[in-house]
């Protein structure tokens, strides 16, 4: 199973749903925001919750482009409820892919023309994308672990 996906069995679904509603600041029209003020004590996430799924984002102080989205699906099972949670990249991290394609274009040009002048156009974007993906990976892992600590209480 992927590091960004976890499956749990919740034996008391009603208590889990109450806990989820207690820690999530529900928004009517969910959208990803890089800055949201947490003025509600006890809330650790914002997003949407339904009977069978949720889409939430951890509340952080300050502007953060790497805050992941936690998407969960809940299904009934014999033991209670099966919870599948996946940590997804923020939409802003996904915007790095064109930068990666841009740098790959210059790498190919460098080899076609045998010109080292293109290296500066290739290396800088590659370093930026690499750092961004490492930060995003760490943020997804941290967000998923934090949510699972709350879920198994």
XYZ file of N, CA and C in Angstrom:
459
model
N 0.848 -1.189 0.000
C 0.000 0.000 0.000
C 0.883 1.238 0.000
N 0.437 2.271 -0.651
C 1.177 3.519 -0.783
C 1.380 4.185 0.577
N 2.460 4.954 0.676
C 2.732 5.673 1.913
C 1.719 6.787 2.154
N 1.069 7.243 1.095
C 0.111 8.335 1.218
C -1.326 7.863 1.352
N -1.519 6.557 1.521
C -2.862 5.989 1.692
C -2.862 5.066 2.902
N -3.913 5.145 3.672
C -4.061 4.263 4.824
C -5.504 3.796 4.901
N -5.680 2.568 5.375
C -7.012 2.014 5.589
C -7.116 1.592 7.041
N -8.191 2.015 7.685
C -8.450 1.672 9.084
C -9.837 1.062 9.209
N -10.024 0.286 10.252
C -11.358 -0.191 10.606
C -11.761 0.527 11.885
N -12.852 1.258 11.820
C -13.359 2.020 12.964
C -14.489 1.212 13.582
N -14.324 0.832 14.848
C -15.338 -0.007 15.489
C -16.560 0.792 15.945
N -16.384 2.092 16.201
C -17.505 2.933 16.633
C -17.661 4.113 15.664
N -18.362 3.883 14.554
C -18.487 4.920 13.524
C -19.135 6.217 13.999
N -20.140 6.121 14.846
C -20.841 7.330 15.312
C -19.891 8.234 16.096
N -19.071 7.627 16.956
C -18.106 8.416 17.732
C -17.056 9.037 16.816
N -16.639 8.302 15.788
C -15.656 8.841 14.842
C -16.224 10.049 14.105
N -17.475 9.959 13.670
C -18.098 11.073 12.950
C -18.227 12.304 13.860
N -18.549 12.093 15.133
C -18.618 13.209 16.073
C -17.239 13.839 16.256
N -16.218 13.006 16.367
C -14.857 13.496 16.515
C -14.424 14.273 15.274
N -14.757 13.746 14.096
C -14.407 14.408 12.846
C -15.070 15.781 12.763
N -16.340 15.853 13.133
C -17.048 17.133 13.108
C -16.501 18.100 14.156
N -15.934 17.552 15.236
C -15.377 18.411 16.276
C -14.052 19.045 15.861
N -13.290 18.398 15.007
C -11.964 18.922 14.638
C -11.928 19.583 13.259
N -13.039 19.531 12.512
C -13.065 20.115 11.163
C -13.977 21.340 11.135
N -13.431 22.439 10.636
C -14.223 23.646 10.399
C -14.861 23.456 9.025
N -16.157 23.137 9.029
C -16.830 22.825 7.767
C -17.087 24.093 6.967
N -16.844 23.992 5.674
C -17.106 25.085 4.758
C -18.159 24.627 3.759
N -19.067 25.511 3.419
C -20.138 25.138 2.494
C -19.608 24.909 1.090
N -18.735 25.786 0.656
C -18.153 25.665 -0.675
C -16.655 25.496 -0.493
N -16.228 24.260 -0.424
C -14.828 23.956 -0.176
C -13.966 24.417 -1.334
N -12.887 25.076 -1.016
C -11.861 25.366 -2.010
C -10.525 25.410 -1.285
N -9.497 25.080 -2.019
C -8.160 25.078 -1.431
C -7.699 26.516 -1.255
N -7.246 26.852 -0.075
C -6.749 28.197 0.206
C -5.361 28.098 0.806
N -4.492 29.038 0.429
C -3.143 29.034 1.000
C -3.104 29.750 2.342
N -4.152 30.492 2.661
C -4.187 31.214 3.926
C -5.614 31.184 4.442
N -5.795 30.622 5.610
C -7.111 30.640 6.243
C -6.889 30.810 7.738
N -7.606 31.714 8.326
C -7.452 31.988 9.748
C -8.223 30.952 10.564
N -7.590 30.440 11.587
C -8.250 29.494 12.477
C -8.699 30.248 13.720
N -9.920 30.737 13.690
C -10.456 31.483 14.829
C -11.387 30.630 15.674
N -11.489 29.347 15.342
C -12.355 28.452 16.089
C -11.475 27.504 16.898
N -11.507 27.613 18.232
C -10.657 26.745 19.049
C -11.002 25.262 18.858
N -9.990 24.429 18.834
C -10.184 22.991 18.715
C -10.244 22.476 17.292
N -10.386 23.366 16.336
C -10.453 22.952 14.932
C -9.033 22.804 14.386
N -8.773 21.666 13.757
C -7.444 21.402 13.198
C -7.467 21.319 11.680
N -8.665 21.267 11.090
C -8.815 21.117 9.648
C -9.972 21.980 9.175
N -10.019 22.217 7.869
C -11.196 22.817 7.256
C -11.526 22.018 6.006
N -12.796 22.024 5.618
C -13.200 21.296 4.434
C -14.634 20.820 4.515
N -14.937 19.799 3.711
C -16.291 19.259 3.630
C -16.345 17.851 4.197
N -17.457 17.554 4.856
C -17.709 16.215 5.394
C -19.098 15.786 4.944
N -19.204 14.561 4.433
C -20.519 13.988 4.135
C -20.613 12.661 4.884
N -21.707 11.948 4.697
C -21.879 10.672 5.388
C -20.899 9.606 4.912
N -20.434 9.716 3.682
C -19.582 8.664 3.136
C -18.182 9.121 2.735
N -17.895 10.419 2.833
C -16.567 10.889 2.442
C -16.253 12.236 3.087
N -15.006 12.637 2.973
C -14.594 13.962 3.413
C -13.399 14.414 2.595
N -13.240 15.713 2.533
C -12.114 16.338 1.861
C -11.700 17.494 2.757
N -10.565 17.330 3.459
C -10.156 18.313 4.454
C -8.689 18.704 4.244
N -8.354 19.879 4.757
C -6.995 20.412 4.684
C -6.594 20.831 6.098
N -5.378 20.473 6.531
C -4.931 20.908 7.858
C -4.849 22.431 7.936
N -5.284 22.981 9.051
C -5.145 24.417 9.291
C -3.720 24.689 9.745
N -3.068 25.612 9.101
C -1.702 25.998 9.475
C -1.678 27.502 9.666
N -0.722 27.970 10.449
C -0.598 29.415 10.608
C 0.352 29.923 9.531
N -0.039 30.971 8.888
C 0.779 31.529 7.819
C 0.439 30.935 6.469
N 1.072 31.474 5.458
C 0.840 31.031 4.087
C 1.653 29.765 3.837
N 1.006 28.755 3.257
C 1.683 27.491 3.004
C 1.157 26.896 1.706
N 2.031 26.777 0.720
C 1.638 26.253 -0.581
C 1.720 24.730 -0.660
N 2.225 24.097 0.380
C 2.449 22.660 0.348
C 1.496 21.890 1.248
N 0.496 22.557 1.807
C -0.461 21.886 2.680
C -1.272 20.882 1.861
N -1.205 19.602 2.207
C -1.906 18.592 1.412
C -3.397 18.549 1.698
N -4.106 17.880 0.813
C -5.535 17.650 0.973
C -5.711 16.203 1.411
N -6.471 15.980 2.473
C -6.775 14.623 2.939
C -8.167 14.258 2.441
N -8.238 13.223 1.634
C -9.517 12.749 1.105
C -9.806 11.392 1.735
N -10.999 11.255 2.262
C -11.368 10.007 2.922
C -12.673 9.444 2.407
N -12.740 8.123 2.386
C -13.966 7.405 2.038
C -14.324 6.507 3.202
N -15.603 6.466 3.535
C -16.076 5.649 4.650
C -17.126 4.669 4.127
N -16.922 3.390 4.425
C -17.861 2.350 4.001
C -18.174 1.446 5.181
N -19.423 1.000 5.245
C -19.823 0.067 6.304
C -19.179 -1.294 6.065
N -18.814 -1.930 7.159
C -18.284 -3.296 7.088
C -18.756 -4.049 8.335
N -18.433 -5.315 8.421
C -18.906 -6.154 9.526
C -18.413 -5.652 10.882
N -17.197 -5.119 10.935
C -16.613 -4.652 12.203
C -17.037 -3.239 12.585
N -17.722 -2.531 11.692
C -18.149 -1.156 11.950
C -18.071 -0.302 10.702
N -16.910 0.297 10.476
C -16.736 1.164 9.311
C -15.295 1.076 8.826
N -15.133 0.966 7.512
C -13.804 0.980 6.919
C -13.516 2.407 6.464
N -12.391 2.933 6.886
C -11.991 4.291 6.554
C -10.743 4.243 5.679
N -10.834 4.807 4.493
C -9.681 4.905 3.596
C -9.331 6.383 3.467
N -8.097 6.722 3.813
C -7.641 8.106 3.764
C -6.458 8.202 2.812
N -6.485 9.220 1.982
C -5.396 9.457 1.032
C -4.946 10.908 1.149
N -3.634 11.116 1.236
C -3.070 12.465 1.244
C -2.712 12.833 -0.191
N -3.280 13.930 -0.677
C -3.065 14.378 -2.057
C -2.274 15.681 -2.065
N -1.541 15.905 -3.140
C -0.816 17.161 -3.298
C -1.780 18.327 -3.395
N -1.312 19.482 -2.948
C -2.104 20.688 -3.133
C -2.107 21.050 -4.617
N -3.116 21.786 -5.060
C -3.151 22.188 -6.467
C -1.922 23.006 -6.867
N -1.345 23.729 -5.917
C -0.183 24.557 -6.231
C 1.070 23.715 -6.462
N 1.171 22.563 -5.811
C 2.293 21.664 -6.077
C 2.146 21.064 -7.460
N 0.925 20.798 -7.865
C 0.695 20.244 -9.195
C 1.102 21.242 -10.281
N 1.156 22.518 -9.947
C 1.572 23.531 -10.910
C 3.068 23.446 -11.212
N 3.811 22.637 -10.461
C 5.244 22.473 -10.724
C 5.517 21.627 -11.961
N 4.579 20.827 -12.393
C 4.831 19.936 -13.524
C 5.165 20.676 -14.815
N 4.501 21.794 -15.147
C 4.937 22.530 -16.347
C 6.379 23.026 -16.232
N 6.797 23.396 -15.018
C 8.182 23.815 -14.808
C 9.149 22.665 -15.084
N 8.753 21.474 -14.688
C 9.578 20.295 -14.953
C 9.675 20.036 -16.457
N 8.567 20.142 -17.169
C 8.585 19.957 -18.621
C 9.438 21.034 -19.304
N 9.365 22.247 -18.792
C 10.181 23.342 -19.308
C 11.661 23.009 -19.189
N 12.072 22.521 -18.015
C 13.487 22.192 -17.822
C 13.902 20.985 -18.669
N 13.025 20.008 -18.841
C 13.351 18.855 -19.681
C 13.545 19.267 -21.144
N 12.781 20.263 -21.576
C 12.951 20.787 -22.931
C 14.383 21.305 -23.124
N 14.892 22.042 -22.132
C 16.241 22.591 -22.262
C 17.324 21.522 -22.125
N 17.044 20.475 -21.373
C 18.006 19.373 -21.304
C 18.122 18.697 -22.667
N 16.989 18.471 -23.302
C 17.009 17.865 -24.641
C 17.717 18.792 -25.618
N 17.428 20.086 -25.552
C 18.091 21.051 -26.443
C 19.599 21.060 -26.230
N 20.008 20.912 -24.970
C 21.429 20.916 -24.654
C 22.132 19.754 -25.356
N 21.504 18.593 -25.377
C 22.116 17.432 -26.014
C 22.025 17.486 -27.540
N 20.979 18.086 -28.070
C 20.839 18.203 -29.524
C 21.864 19.196 -30.082
N 21.967 20.357 -29.447
C 22.863 21.404 -29.936
C 24.274 21.309 -29.351
N 24.482 20.417 -28.408
C 25.769 20.285 -27.704
C 26.235 21.628 -27.153
N 25.296 22.358 -26.577
C 25.612 23.672 -26.039
C 25.379 23.690 -24.533
N 26.448 23.940 -23.755
C 26.275 24.014 -22.304
C 25.535 25.276 -21.848
N 25.252 26.188 -22.767
C 24.530 27.418 -22.405
C 23.128 27.120 -21.902
N 22.561 25.996 -22.330
C 21.200 25.646 -21.914
C 21.134 25.071 -20.498
N 22.269 24.748 -19.933
C 22.256 24.075 -18.624
C 21.633 24.948 -17.539
N 21.858 26.250 -17.596
C 21.278 27.121 -16.558
C 19.753 27.138 -16.622
N 19.201 26.956 -17.834
C 17.745 26.920 -17.969
C 17.167 25.583 -17.513
N 18.006 24.577 -17.433
C 17.531 23.252 -17.045
C 17.736 22.969 -15.567
N 18.874 23.378 -15.027
C 19.225 23.012 -13.650
C 18.369 23.746 -12.620
N 18.199 25.041 -12.790
C 17.450 25.823 -11.790
C 16.020 25.319 -11.642
N 15.258 25.140 -12.723
C 13.904 24.598 -12.548
C 13.892 23.186 -11.959
N 14.870 22.356 -12.339
C 14.919 20.998 -11.780
C 15.151 21.025 -10.276
N 16.028 21.904 -9.819
C 16.276 22.027 -8.376
C 15.021 22.523 -7.667
N 14.345 23.516 -8.233
C 13.122 24.040 -7.625
C 12.033 22.968 -7.536
N 11.855 22.217 -8.603
C 10.849 21.150 -8.608
C 11.212 20.075 -7.602
N 12.494 19.698 -7.556
C 12.934 18.667 -6.608
C 12.691 19.069 -5.164
N 13.044 20.293 -4.823
C 12.825 20.783 -3.452
C 11.333 20.824 -3.147
N 10.534 21.317 -4.095
C 9.086 21.379 -3.890
C 8.472 20.008 -3.669
N 8.906 19.023 -4.441
C 8.356 17.668 -4.287
C 8.778 17.039 -2.963
N 10.000 17.322 -2.516
C 10.430 16.808 -1.206
C 9.619 17.428 -0.072
N 9.393 18.730 -0.146
C 8.589 19.398 0.887
C 7.163 18.859 0.863
N 6.617 18.688 -0.335
C 5.249 18.178 -0.463
C 5.131 16.766 0.094
N 6.109 15.925 -0.194
C 6.089 14.548 0.309
C 6.107 14.519 1.828
N 6.960 15.357 2.415
C 7.038 15.435 3.876
C 5.733 15.969 4.468
N 5.144 16.963 3.823
C 3.880 17.542 4.317
C 2.754 16.519 4.261
N 2.690 15.720 3.183
C 1.644 14.701 3.078
C 1.796 13.655 4.175
N 3.019 13.224 4.419
C 3.266 12.211 5.452
C 2.876 12.756 6.831
N 3.278 13.977 7.119
C 2.976 14.581 8.420
C 1.470 14.770 8.610
N 0.780 15.236 7.569
C -0.669 15.454 7.662
C -1.414 14.139 7.863
N -1.003 13.106 7.149
C -1.664 11.806 7.274
C -1.436 11.215 8.659
N -0.210 11.294 9.156
C 0.083 10.784 10.508
C -0.707 11.546 11.575
N -0.793 12.867 11.421
C -1.560 13.667 12.374
C -3.030 13.314 12.372
N -3.592 13.093 11.191
C -5.003 12.729 11.111
C -5.238 11.343 11.704
N -4.332 10.401 11.434
C -4.512 9.042 11.947
C -4.433 9.010 13.474
N -3.619 9.876 14.067
C -3.570 9.955 15.533
C -4.929 10.368 16.093
N -5.587 11.294 15.412
C -6.913 11.744 15.848
C -7.937 10.636 15.601
N -7.831 9.957 14.450
C -8.827 8.942 14.064
C -8.823 7.727 14.980
N -7.680 7.355 15.525
C -7.622 6.147 16.348
C -7.797 6.434 17.827
N -8.123 7.664 18.182
C -8.349 8.009 19.599
C -9.485 7.204 20.176
